[in-house]
């Protein structure tokens, strides 16, 4: 039995050698066809590790090692993290509610804010009413001024009655003016009293009363006459008295008395400007606010310049 086994092993070795040599010959590019003829086809060697097997082996070898910790850690960490967030939110919620509670629930603060808002609204409403009242007053004053100027403009031209002694004749006026020469042509005063001076007044003076005549600029030209009104004529023959009368008229129509010498305006103050021919703009200062335009015209003012006063 031992001999047979040895012989069989020797035969197997020799057969393997022959097969190996034949395979070597088959692999050579220039191998003779006689050697290759009759050789069995080369068997395909099955792959030691198929792709699927390799993938399965790789997933088997690497997957469990890495996935196992994750599978164990994930369920453990997620509840812990969620619990931590819930705990933090639970801690912050009371603190936030406590911080917001005073602002929302403090009745004193709410009452103070409401009072401030109400006060501000009342002040704004009052300011609006005051502004509206001022605008209405300005419009009213403007309308009154325009109406008065229109009335005076209608009286600038026409006829006036001039009385002297027993005479009362009509004389034409232009732009509120009349001249002494026009009166003298009708009444012939200079013919009876050569060198006399003619003046006009708005009233008839009684005996002993100081005379205040209408403004003359230049002397002999009367200002401020209104159509359909009556005026009184006075004649002065004494030159000295005429000088005194002129000085008195100049002081009367000056509108203000200035103390001191020439260039000294120390005692001058704000006063009614109607006597200067300029209507007043302040009713607290004006001597006759309702007739300021008429008085300014009588003082020689130009009505064209009164607009906007």
PDB file of C-alpha atoms in Angstrom:
ATOM      1  CA  UNK A   1       0.000   0.000   0.000  1.00  0.00           C
ATOM      2  CA  UNK A   2       2.805   2.400   0.759  1.00  0.00           C
ATOM      3  CA  UNK A   3       4.459   1.698  -2.549  1.00  0.00           C
ATOM      4  CA  UNK A   4       1.270   2.332  -4.421  1.00  0.00           C
ATOM      5  CA  UNK A   5       0.731   5.611  -2.672  1.00  0.00           C
ATOM      6  CA  UNK A   6       4.236   6.722  -3.448  1.00  0.00           C
ATOM      7  CA  UNK A   7       3.854   5.817  -7.082  1.00  0.00           C
ATOM      8  CA  UNK A   8       0.538   7.611  -7.282  1.00  0.00           C
ATOM      9  CA  UNK A   9       2.007  10.735  -5.769  1.00  0.00           C
ATOM     10  CA  UNK A  10       4.917  10.596  -8.205  1.00  0.00           C
ATOM     11  CA  UNK A  11       2.501  10.317 -11.100  1.00  0.00           C
ATOM     12  CA  UNK A  12       0.490  13.214  -9.894  1.00  0.00           C
ATOM     13  CA  UNK A  13       3.564  15.338  -9.607  1.00  0.00           C
ATOM     14  CA  UNK A  14       4.616  14.490 -13.137  1.00  0.00           C
ATOM     15  CA  UNK A  15       1.148  15.198 -14.458  1.00  0.00           C
ATOM     16  CA  UNK A  16       1.092  18.554 -12.747  1.00  0.00           C
ATOM     17  CA  UNK A  17       4.454  19.385 -14.223  1.00  0.00           C
ATOM     18  CA  UNK A  18       3.259  18.541 -17.723  1.00  0.00           C
ATOM     19  CA  UNK A  19       0.124  20.626 -17.279  1.00  0.00           C
ATOM     20  CA  UNK A  20       2.141  23.510 -16.000  1.00  0.00           C
ATOM     21  CA  UNK A  21       4.488  23.358 -18.961  1.00  0.00           C
ATOM     22  CA  UNK A  22       1.597  23.179 -21.380  1.00  0.00           C
ATOM     23  CA  UNK A  23       0.013  26.178 -19.790  1.00  0.00           C
ATOM     24  CA  UNK A  24       3.277  28.016 -20.135  1.00  0.00           C
ATOM     25  CA  UNK A  25       3.460  27.072 -23.777  1.00  0.00           C
ATOM     26  CA  UNK A  26      -0.130  28.237 -24.286  1.00  0.00           C
ATOM     27  CA  UNK A  27       0.726  31.595 -22.826  1.00  0.00           C
ATOM     28  CA  UNK A  28       3.682  32.138 -25.107  1.00  0.00           C
ATOM     29  CA  UNK A  29       2.911  34.196 -28.186  1.00  0.00           C
ATOM     30  CA  UNK A  30       4.973  32.023 -30.570  1.00  0.00           C
ATOM     31  CA  UNK A  31       3.893  28.596 -29.351  1.00  0.00           C
ATOM     32  CA  UNK A  32       3.591  25.936 -32.196  1.00  0.00           C
ATOM     33  CA  UNK A  33       0.087  25.006 -33.168  1.00  0.00           C
ATOM     34  CA  UNK A  34       1.041  21.265 -32.841  1.00  0.00           C
ATOM     35  CA  UNK A  35       1.580  21.757 -29.173  1.00  0.00           C
ATOM     36  CA  UNK A  36      -1.588  23.676 -28.714  1.00  0.00           C
ATOM     37  CA  UNK A  37      -3.683  21.181 -30.690  1.00  0.00           C
ATOM     38  CA  UNK A  38      -5.439  18.651 -28.614  1.00  0.00           C
ATOM     39  CA  UNK A  39      -5.094  20.677 -25.470  1.00  0.00           C
ATOM     40  CA  UNK A  40      -8.232  21.141 -23.515  1.00  0.00           C
ATOM     41  CA  UNK A  41      -9.557  24.730 -23.360  1.00  0.00           C
ATOM     42  CA  UNK A  42      -8.324  26.788 -20.516  1.00  0.00           C
ATOM     43  CA  UNK A  43     -10.797  26.788 -17.737  1.00  0.00           C
ATOM     44  CA  UNK A  44     -11.851  30.101 -16.370  1.00  0.00           C
ATOM     45  CA  UNK A  45     -10.764  30.595 -12.840  1.00  0.00           C
ATOM     46  CA  UNK A  46     -13.582  31.748 -10.636  1.00  0.00           C
ATOM     47  CA  UNK A  47     -12.834  34.931  -8.825  1.00  0.00           C
ATOM     48  CA  UNK A  48     -11.726  34.473  -5.325  1.00  0.00           C
ATOM     49  CA  UNK A  49     -13.955  37.319  -4.090  1.00  0.00           C
ATOM     50  CA  UNK A  50     -16.877  38.335  -6.350  1.00  0.00           C
ATOM     51  CA  UNK A  51     -17.850  42.077  -6.374  1.00  0.00           C
ATOM     52  CA  UNK A  52     -21.011  41.432  -4.506  1.00  0.00           C
ATOM     53  CA  UNK A  53     -19.206  39.290  -2.043  1.00  0.00           C
ATOM     54  CA  UNK A  54     -16.522  41.970  -1.656  1.00  0.00           C
ATOM     55  CA  UNK A  55     -19.166  44.648  -1.100  1.00  0.00           C
ATOM     56  CA  UNK A  56     -20.970  42.407   1.331  1.00  0.00           C
ATOM     57  CA  UNK A  57     -17.716  41.598   3.052  1.00  0.00           C
ATOM     58  CA  UNK A  58     -16.701  45.295   3.137  1.00  0.00           C
ATOM     59  CA  UNK A  59     -20.078  46.340   4.515  1.00  0.00           C
ATOM     60  CA  UNK A  60     -19.935  43.475   6.947  1.00  0.00           C
ATOM     61  CA  UNK A  61     -16.423  44.298   8.067  1.00  0.00           C
ATOM     62  CA  UNK A  62     -16.750  48.122   8.312  1.00  0.00           C
ATOM     63  CA  UNK A  63     -20.507  48.838   8.754  1.00  0.00           C
ATOM     64  CA  UNK A  64     -21.205  47.289  12.119  1.00  0.00           C
ATOM     65  CA  UNK A  65     -18.076  48.770  13.674  1.00  0.00           C
ATOM     66  CA  UNK A  66     -19.056  52.376  12.727  1.00  0.00           C
ATOM     67  CA  UNK A  67     -22.837  52.139  12.828  1.00  0.00           C
ATOM     68  CA  UNK A  68     -23.017  50.364  16.113  1.00  0.00           C
ATOM     69  CA  UNK A  69     -21.747  53.301  18.182  1.00  0.00           C
ATOM     70  CA  UNK A  70     -24.009  55.725  16.277  1.00  0.00           C
ATOM     71  CA  UNK A  71     -26.968  53.460  16.744  1.00  0.00           C
ATOM     72  CA  UNK A  72     -26.243  53.299  20.411  1.00  0.00           C
ATOM     73  CA  UNK A  73     -25.316  57.029  20.851  1.00  0.00           C
ATOM     74  CA  UNK A  74     -28.079  58.671  18.806  1.00  0.00           C
ATOM     75  CA  UNK A  75     -31.020  57.469  20.827  1.00  0.00           C
ATOM     76  CA  UNK A  76     -29.170  58.403  23.973  1.00  0.00           C
ATOM     77  CA  UNK A  77     -28.088  61.955  22.885  1.00  0.00           C
ATOM     78  CA  UNK A  78     -31.373  63.088  21.216  1.00  0.00           C
ATOM     79  CA  UNK A  79     -33.567  62.786  24.287  1.00  0.00           C
ATOM     80  CA  UNK A  80     -30.822  64.335  26.401  1.00  0.00           C
ATOM     81  CA  UNK A  81     -30.430  67.349  24.080  1.00  0.00           C
ATOM     82  CA  UNK A  82     -34.168  67.786  23.791  1.00  0.00           C
ATOM     83  CA  UNK A  83     -34.536  67.585  27.525  1.00  0.00           C
ATOM     84  CA  UNK A  84     -31.773  70.190  27.912  1.00  0.00           C
ATOM     85  CA  UNK A  85     -33.511  72.595  25.510  1.00  0.00           C
ATOM     86  CA  UNK A  86     -36.815  72.075  27.253  1.00  0.00           C
ATOM     87  CA  UNK A  87     -35.179  72.732  30.589  1.00  0.00           C
ATOM     88  CA  UNK A  88     -33.516  75.939  29.310  1.00  0.00           C
ATOM     89  CA  UNK A  89     -36.797  77.142  27.783  1.00  0.00           C
ATOM     90  CA  UNK A  90     -38.557  76.387  31.026  1.00  0.00           C
ATOM     91  CA  UNK A  91     -35.960  78.442  32.900  1.00  0.00           C
ATOM     92  CA  UNK A  92     -36.063  81.369  30.433  1.00  0.00           C
ATOM     93  CA  UNK A  93     -39.860  81.542  30.149  1.00  0.00           C
ATOM     94  CA  UNK A  94     -40.474  82.556  33.760  1.00  0.00           C
ATOM     95  CA  UNK A  95     -37.615  85.051  33.608  1.00  0.00           C
ATOM     96  CA  UNK A  96     -38.983  86.639  30.413  1.00  0.00           C
ATOM     97  CA  UNK A  97     -42.509  86.660  31.768  1.00  0.00           C
ATOM     98  CA  UNK A  98     -41.215  88.243  34.959  1.00  0.00           C
ATOM     99  CA  UNK A  99     -39.382  90.926  32.956  1.00  0.00           C
ATOM    100  CA  UNK A 100     -42.419  91.724  30.807  1.00  0.00           C
ATOM    101  CA  UNK A 101     -44.917  91.554  33.627  1.00  0.00           C
ATOM    102  CA  UNK A 102     -44.150  95.000  35.143  1.00  0.00           C
ATOM    103  CA  UNK A 103     -44.426  96.773  31.790  1.00  0.00           C
ATOM    104  CA  UNK A 104     -47.739  95.155  30.952  1.00  0.00           C
ATOM    105  CA  UNK A 105     -49.319  94.937  34.331  1.00  0.00           C
ATOM    106  CA  UNK A 106     -48.188  98.244  35.943  1.00  0.00           C
ATOM    107  CA  UNK A 107     -51.372 100.380  36.058  1.00  0.00           C
ATOM    108  CA  UNK A 108     -49.472 103.474  37.170  1.00  0.00           C
ATOM    109  CA  UNK A 109     -47.255 103.412  34.105  1.00  0.00           C
ATOM    110  CA  UNK A 110     -50.226 102.837  31.817  1.00  0.00           C
ATOM    111  CA  UNK A 111     -52.109 105.707  33.443  1.00  0.00           C
ATOM    112  CA  UNK A 112     -49.088 108.022  33.115  1.00  0.00           C
ATOM    113  CA  UNK A 113     -48.657 107.182  29.428  1.00  0.00           C
ATOM    114  CA  UNK A 114     -52.371 107.705  28.826  1.00  0.00           C
ATOM    115  CA  UNK A 115     -52.276 111.090  30.569  1.00  0.00           C
ATOM    116  CA  UNK A 116     -49.242 112.189  28.546  1.00  0.00           C
ATOM    117  CA  UNK A 117     -50.910 111.156  25.292  1.00  0.00           C
ATOM    118  CA  UNK A 118     -54.107 112.964  26.261  1.00  0.00           C
ATOM    119  CA  UNK A 119     -52.179 116.093  27.268  1.00  0.00           C
ATOM    120  CA  UNK A 120     -50.240 116.097  24.014  1.00  0.00           C
ATOM    121  CA  UNK A 121     -53.422 115.695  21.996  1.00  0.00           C
ATOM    122  CA  UNK A 122     -55.049 118.551  23.932  1.00  0.00           C
ATOM    123  CA  UNK A 123     -52.038 120.822  23.342  1.00  0.00           C
ATOM    124  CA  UNK A 124     -52.036 120.041  19.633  1.00  0.00           C
ATOM    125  CA  UNK A 125     -55.770 120.723  19.410  1.00  0.00           C
ATOM    126  CA  UNK A 126     -55.350 124.005  21.288  1.00  0.00           C
ATOM    127  CA  UNK A 127     -52.494 125.073  19.041  1.00  0.00           C
ATOM    128  CA  UNK A 128     -54.579 124.249  15.980  1.00  0.00           C
ATOM    129  CA  UNK A 129     -57.512 126.268  17.335  1.00  0.00           C
ATOM    130  CA  UNK A 130     -55.231 129.197  18.124  1.00  0.00           C
ATOM    131  CA  UNK A 131     -53.727 129.089  14.653  1.00  0.00           C
ATOM    132  CA  UNK A 132     -57.177 128.931  13.078  1.00  0.00           C
ATOM    133  CA  UNK A 133     -58.338 131.868  15.230  1.00  0.00           C
ATOM    134  CA  UNK A 134     -55.288 133.921  14.247  1.00  0.00           C
ATOM    135  CA  UNK A 135     -55.856 133.169  10.580  1.00  0.00           C
ATOM    136  CA  UNK A 136     -59.525 134.090  10.908  1.00  0.00           C
ATOM    137  CA  UNK A 137     -58.628 137.340  12.681  1.00  0.00           C
ATOM    138  CA  UNK A 138     -56.062 138.173  10.015  1.00  0.00           C
ATOM    139  CA  UNK A 139     -58.608 137.503   7.283  1.00  0.00           C
ATOM    140  CA  UNK A 140     -61.168 139.637   9.096  1.00  0.00           C
ATOM    141  CA  UNK A 141     -58.736 142.536   9.476  1.00  0.00           C
ATOM    142  CA  UNK A 142     -57.737 142.235   5.847  1.00  0.00           C
ATOM    143  CA  UNK A 143     -61.374 142.302   4.735  1.00  0.00           C
ATOM    144  CA  UNK A 144     -62.106 145.322   6.933  1.00  0.00           C
ATOM    145  CA  UNK A 145     -59.055 147.157   5.617  1.00  0.00           C
ATOM    146  CA  UNK A 146     -59.988 146.469   2.006  1.00  0.00           C
ATOM    147  CA  UNK A 147     -63.563 147.601   2.642  1.00  0.00           C
ATOM    148  CA  UNK A 148     -62.409 150.822   4.336  1.00  0.00           C
ATOM    149  CA  UNK A 149     -59.917 151.617   1.582  1.00  0.00           C
ATOM    150  CA  UNK A 150     -62.609 151.026  -1.027  1.00  0.00           C
ATOM    151  CA  UNK A 151     -64.961 153.381   0.844  1.00  0.00           C
ATOM    152  CA  UNK A 152     -62.299 156.091   1.082  1.00  0.00           C
ATOM    153  CA  UNK A 153     -61.353 155.658  -2.569  1.00  0.00           C
ATOM    154  CA  UNK A 154     -64.969 156.339  -3.494  1.00  0.00           C
ATOM    155  CA  UNK A 155     -64.807 159.568  -1.472  1.00  0.00           C
ATOM    156  CA  UNK A 156     -61.565 160.807  -3.026  1.00  0.00           C
ATOM    157  CA  UNK A 157     -63.305 162.594  -5.859  1.00  0.00           C
ATOM    158  CA  UNK A 158     -66.563 164.491  -5.894  1.00  0.00           C
ATOM    159  CA  UNK A 159     -67.900 167.666  -4.308  1.00  0.00           C
ATOM    160  CA  UNK A 160     -67.700 169.171  -0.840  1.00  0.00           C
ATOM    161  CA  UNK A 161     -69.574 172.033   0.782  1.00  0.00           C
ATOM    162  CA  UNK A 162     -67.462 174.984   1.949  1.00  0.00           C
ATOM    163  CA  UNK A 163     -69.170 177.332   4.400  1.00  0.00           C
ATOM    164  CA  UNK A 164     -68.053 180.875   4.985  1.00  0.00           C
ATOM    165  CA  UNK A 165     -70.292 183.321   6.843  1.00  0.00           C
ATOM    166  CA  UNK A 166     -73.603 183.062   5.052  1.00  0.00           C
ATOM    167  CA  UNK A 167     -72.211 181.197   2.031  1.00  0.00           C
ATOM    168  CA  UNK A 168     -72.254 177.442   1.492  1.00  0.00           C
ATOM    169  CA  UNK A 169     -71.103 176.569  -2.006  1.00  0.00           C
ATOM    170  CA  UNK A 170     -70.101 173.281  -3.620  1.00  0.00           C
ATOM    171  CA  UNK A 171     -66.487 172.801  -4.670  1.00  0.00           C
ATOM    172  CA  UNK A 172     -64.922 169.911  -6.587  1.00  0.00           C
ATOM    173  CA  UNK A 173     -62.160 167.868  -4.978  1.00  0.00           C
ATOM    174  CA  UNK A 174     -59.639 165.574  -6.618  1.00  0.00           C
ATOM    175  CA  UNK A 175     -57.752 162.853  -4.703  1.00  0.00           C
ATOM    176  CA  UNK A 176     -59.041 164.329  -1.419  1.00  0.00           C
ATOM    177  CA  UNK A 177     -57.519 167.749  -2.252  1.00  0.00           C
ATOM    178  CA  UNK A 178     -58.754 171.311  -2.733  1.00  0.00           C
ATOM    179  CA  UNK A 179     -56.815 174.561  -3.113  1.00  0.00           C
ATOM    180  CA  UNK A 180     -57.369 177.935  -1.506  1.00  0.00           C
ATOM    181  CA  UNK A 181     -57.198 179.533  -4.967  1.00  0.00           C
ATOM    182  CA  UNK A 182     -60.289 177.563  -6.043  1.00  0.00           C
ATOM    183  CA  UNK A 183     -62.207 178.830  -3.014  1.00  0.00           C
ATOM    184  CA  UNK A 184     -60.972 182.377  -3.518  1.00  0.00           C
ATOM    185  CA  UNK A 185     -62.183 182.378  -7.109  1.00  0.00           C
ATOM    186  CA  UNK A 186     -65.721 181.762  -5.919  1.00  0.00           C
ATOM    187  CA  UNK A 187     -65.797 183.783  -2.715  1.00  0.00           C
ATOM    188  CA  UNK A 188     -63.382 186.567  -3.851  1.00  0.00           C
ATOM    189  CA  UNK A 189     -61.876 186.758  -0.359  1.00  0.00           C
ATOM    190  CA  UNK A 190     -58.563 188.229  -1.481  1.00  0.00           C
ATOM    191  CA  UNK A 191     -60.427 191.021  -3.252  1.00  0.00           C
ATOM    192  CA  UNK A 192     -62.061 192.097  -0.030  1.00  0.00           C
ATOM    193  CA  UNK A 193     -59.050 191.294   2.197  1.00  0.00           C
ATOM    194  CA  UNK A 194     -55.853 191.635   0.170  1.00  0.00           C
ATOM    195  CA  UNK A 195     -53.017 189.427   1.405  1.00  0.00           C
ATOM    196  CA  UNK A 196     -55.319 187.276   3.501  1.00  0.00           C
ATOM    197  CA  UNK A 197     -54.677 183.573   4.260  1.00  0.00           C
ATOM    198  CA  UNK A 198     -57.445 181.013   3.722  1.00  0.00           C
ATOM    199  CA  UNK A 199     -57.760 177.880   5.906  1.00  0.00           C
ATOM    200  CA  UNK A 200     -60.254 175.062   6.235  1.00  0.00           C
ATOM    201  CA  UNK A 201     -61.548 173.262   9.312  1.00  0.00           C
ATOM    202  CA  UNK A 202     -63.772 170.255   9.913  1.00  0.00           C
ATOM    203  CA  UNK A 203     -65.915 172.098  12.420  1.00  0.00           C
ATOM    204  CA  UNK A 204     -67.175 175.536  13.288  1.00  0.00           C
ATOM    205  CA  UNK A 205     -65.270 176.964  16.256  1.00  0.00           C
ATOM    206  CA  UNK A 206     -66.945 178.898  18.991  1.00  0.00           C
ATOM    207  CA  UNK A 207     -65.638 182.162  20.390  1.00  0.00           C
ATOM    208  CA  UNK A 208     -62.369 181.686  22.260  1.00  0.00           C
ATOM    209  CA  UNK A 209     -61.816 178.138  21.070  1.00  0.00           C
ATOM    210  CA  UNK A 210     -58.373 177.315  19.706  1.00  0.00           C
ATOM    211  CA  UNK A 211     -58.455 176.760  15.963  1.00  0.00           C
ATOM    212  CA  UNK A 212     -57.124 173.561  14.414  1.00  0.00           C
ATOM    213  CA  UNK A 213     -57.089 173.719  10.638  1.00  0.00           C
ATOM    214  CA  UNK A 214     -56.785 170.991   8.049  1.00  0.00           C
ATOM    215  CA  UNK A 215     -53.324 170.131   6.887  1.00  0.00           C
ATOM    216  CA  UNK A 216     -51.840 172.216   4.078  1.00  0.00           C
ATOM    217  CA  UNK A 217     -48.883 170.983   2.057  1.00  0.00           C
ATOM    218  CA  UNK A 218     -47.787 173.254   0.560  1.00  0.00           C
ATOM    219  CA  UNK A 219     -49.626 176.139   2.227  1.00  0.00           C
ATOM    220  CA  UNK A 220     -52.884 176.776   0.367  1.00  0.00           C
ATOM    221  CA  UNK A 221     -53.400 173.106  -0.652  1.00  0.00           C
ATOM    222  CA  UNK A 222     -55.774 171.253   1.662  1.00  0.00           C
ATOM    223  CA  UNK A 223     -55.532 167.472   2.210  1.00  0.00           C
ATOM    224  CA  UNK A 224     -57.932 164.866   3.453  1.00  0.00           C
ATOM    225  CA  UNK A 225     -61.246 166.170   2.159  1.00  0.00           C
ATOM    226  CA  UNK A 226     -64.022 163.621   1.700  1.00  0.00           C
ATOM    227  CA  UNK A 227     -66.738 163.904  -0.930  1.00  0.00           C
ATOM    228  CA  UNK A 228     -70.170 164.994   0.286  1.00  0.00           C
ATOM    229  CA  UNK A 229     -68.754 166.383   3.547  1.00  0.00           C
ATOM    230  CA  UNK A 230     -69.010 169.983   4.848  1.00  0.00           C
ATOM    231  CA  UNK A 231     -66.005 172.143   5.822  1.00  0.00           C
ATOM    232  CA  UNK A 232     -65.652 175.667   7.225  1.00  0.00           C
ATOM    233  CA  UNK A 233     -63.518 178.381   5.720  1.00  0.00           C
ATOM    234  CA  UNK A 234     -61.487 180.757   7.942  1.00  0.00           C
ATOM    235  CA  UNK A 235     -59.557 183.801   6.808  1.00  0.00           C
ATOM    236  CA  UNK A 236     -56.509 185.220   8.582  1.00  0.00           C
ATOM    237  CA  UNK A 237     -55.363 188.784   7.856  1.00  0.00           C
ATOM    238  CA  UNK A 238     -52.735 189.253  10.561  1.00  0.00           C
ATOM    239  CA  UNK A 239     -49.310 188.017   9.332  1.00  0.00           C
ATOM    240  CA  UNK A 240     -48.092 187.456  12.883  1.00  0.00           C
ATOM    241  CA  UNK A 241     -51.160 185.491  13.751  1.00  0.00           C
ATOM    242  CA  UNK A 242     -50.736 183.574  10.513  1.00  0.00           C
ATOM    243  CA  UNK A 243     -47.257 182.532  11.587  1.00  0.00           C
ATOM    244  CA  UNK A 244     -48.596 181.387  14.915  1.00  0.00           C
ATOM    245  CA  UNK A 245     -51.392 179.503  13.207  1.00  0.00           C
ATOM    246  CA  UNK A 246     -48.941 177.780  10.860  1.00  0.00           C
ATOM    247  CA  UNK A 247     -46.728 176.704  13.763  1.00  0.00           C
ATOM    248  CA  UNK A 248     -49.739 175.375  15.580  1.00  0.00           C
ATOM    249  CA  UNK A 249     -50.878 173.422  12.499  1.00  0.00           C
ATOM    250  CA  UNK A 250     -47.373 172.029  12.007  1.00  0.00           C
ATOM    251  CA  UNK A 251     -47.267 170.799  15.597  1.00  0.00           C
ATOM    252  CA  UNK A 252     -50.786 169.412  15.381  1.00  0.00           C
ATOM    253  CA  UNK A 253     -50.151 167.398  12.240  1.00  0.00           C
ATOM    254  CA  UNK A 254     -46.673 166.331  13.249  1.00  0.00           C
ATOM    255  CA  UNK A 255     -48.228 163.487  15.232  1.00  0.00           C
ATOM    256  CA  UNK A 256     -45.628 163.506  18.006  1.00  0.00           C
ATOM    257  CA  UNK A 257     -43.954 166.072  20.208  1.00  0.00           C
ATOM    258  CA  UNK A 258     -40.181 165.788  20.412  1.00  0.00           C
ATOM    259  CA  UNK A 259     -38.433 167.287  23.406  1.00  0.00           C
ATOM    260  CA  UNK A 260     -35.008 168.908  23.432  1.00  0.00           C
ATOM    261  CA  UNK A 261     -33.153 170.857  20.801  1.00  0.00           C
ATOM    262  CA  UNK A 262     -32.307 170.088  17.208  1.00  0.00           C
ATOM    263  CA  UNK A 263     -30.979 166.561  16.872  1.00  0.00           C
ATOM    264  CA  UNK A 264     -32.184 165.612  20.357  1.00  0.00           C
ATOM    265  CA  UNK A 265     -34.916 162.988  20.103  1.00  0.00           C
ATOM    266  CA  UNK A 266     -34.689 161.836  23.692  1.00  0.00           C
ATOM    267  CA  UNK A 267     -38.367 162.052  24.695  1.00  0.00           C
ATOM    268  CA  UNK A 268     -39.742 160.676  21.449  1.00  0.00           C
ATOM    269  CA  UNK A 269     -41.576 157.401  21.801  1.00  0.00           C
ATOM    270  CA  UNK A 270     -43.840 155.114  19.830  1.00  0.00           C
ATOM    271  CA  UNK A 271     -47.149 156.825  19.273  1.00  0.00           C
ATOM    272  CA  UNK A 272     -49.988 157.163  16.800  1.00  0.00           C
ATOM    273  CA  UNK A 273     -48.595 157.574  13.292  1.00  0.00           C
ATOM    274  CA  UNK A 274     -51.858 158.595  11.642  1.00  0.00           C
ATOM    275  CA  UNK A 275     -50.915 162.231  12.161  1.00  0.00           C
ATOM    276  CA  UNK A 276     -47.896 161.655   9.953  1.00  0.00           C
ATOM    277  CA  UNK A 277     -50.039 160.364   7.125  1.00  0.00           C
ATOM    278  CA  UNK A 278     -49.277 156.699   7.873  1.00  0.00           C
ATOM    279  CA  UNK A 279     -52.101 154.568   9.301  1.00  0.00           C
ATOM    280  CA  UNK A 280     -51.298 152.864  12.590  1.00  0.00           C
ATOM    281  CA  UNK A 281     -50.759 149.113  12.682  1.00  0.00           C
ATOM    282  CA  UNK A 282     -51.253 148.720  16.440  1.00  0.00           C
ATOM    283  CA  UNK A 283     -54.706 149.417  17.901  1.00  0.00           C
ATOM    284  CA  UNK A 284     -53.193 149.826  21.373  1.00  0.00           C
ATOM    285  CA  UNK A 285     -51.257 152.891  20.201  1.00  0.00           C
ATOM    286  CA  UNK A 286     -53.603 154.408  17.632  1.00  0.00           C
ATOM    287  CA  UNK A 287     -55.679 157.332  18.855  1.00  0.00           C
ATOM    288  CA  UNK A 288     -58.597 156.472  16.578  1.00  0.00           C
ATOM    289  CA  UNK A 289     -58.180 152.954  15.251  1.00  0.00           C
ATOM    290  CA  UNK A 290     -61.518 152.767  13.452  1.00  0.00           C
ATOM    291  CA  UNK A 291     -60.723 155.903  11.444  1.00  0.00           C
ATOM    292  CA  UNK A 292     -56.966 155.466  11.063  1.00  0.00           C
ATOM    293  CA  UNK A 293     -57.075 155.491   7.268  1.00  0.00           C
ATOM    294  CA  UNK A 294     -59.230 158.602   7.098  1.00  0.00           C
ATOM    295  CA  UNK A 295     -57.029 160.357   9.644  1.00  0.00           C
ATOM    296  CA  UNK A 296     -53.910 159.403   7.712  1.00  0.00           C
ATOM    297  CA  UNK A 297     -55.445 160.813   4.534  1.00  0.00           C
ATOM    298  CA  UNK A 298     -56.288 164.025   6.361  1.00  0.00           C
ATOM    299  CA  UNK A 299     -52.656 164.217   7.399  1.00  0.00           C
ATOM    300  CA  UNK A 300     -51.574 164.069   3.766  1.00  0.00           C
ATOM    301  CA  UNK A 301     -51.065 160.322   3.470  1.00  0.00           C
ATOM    302  CA  UNK A 302     -51.270 158.629   0.085  1.00  0.00           C
ATOM    303  CA  UNK A 303     -54.007 155.935   0.091  1.00  0.00           C
ATOM    304  CA  UNK A 304     -52.138 154.008  -2.584  1.00  0.00           C
ATOM    305  CA  UNK A 305     -49.469 153.237   0.039  1.00  0.00           C
ATOM    306  CA  UNK A 306     -51.953 152.040   2.643  1.00  0.00           C
ATOM    307  CA  UNK A 307     -52.361 148.558   1.152  1.00  0.00           C
ATOM    308  CA  UNK A 308     -50.930 145.917   3.484  1.00  0.00           C
ATOM    309  CA  UNK A 309     -51.059 148.231   6.498  1.00  0.00           C
TER     310      UNK A 309
END
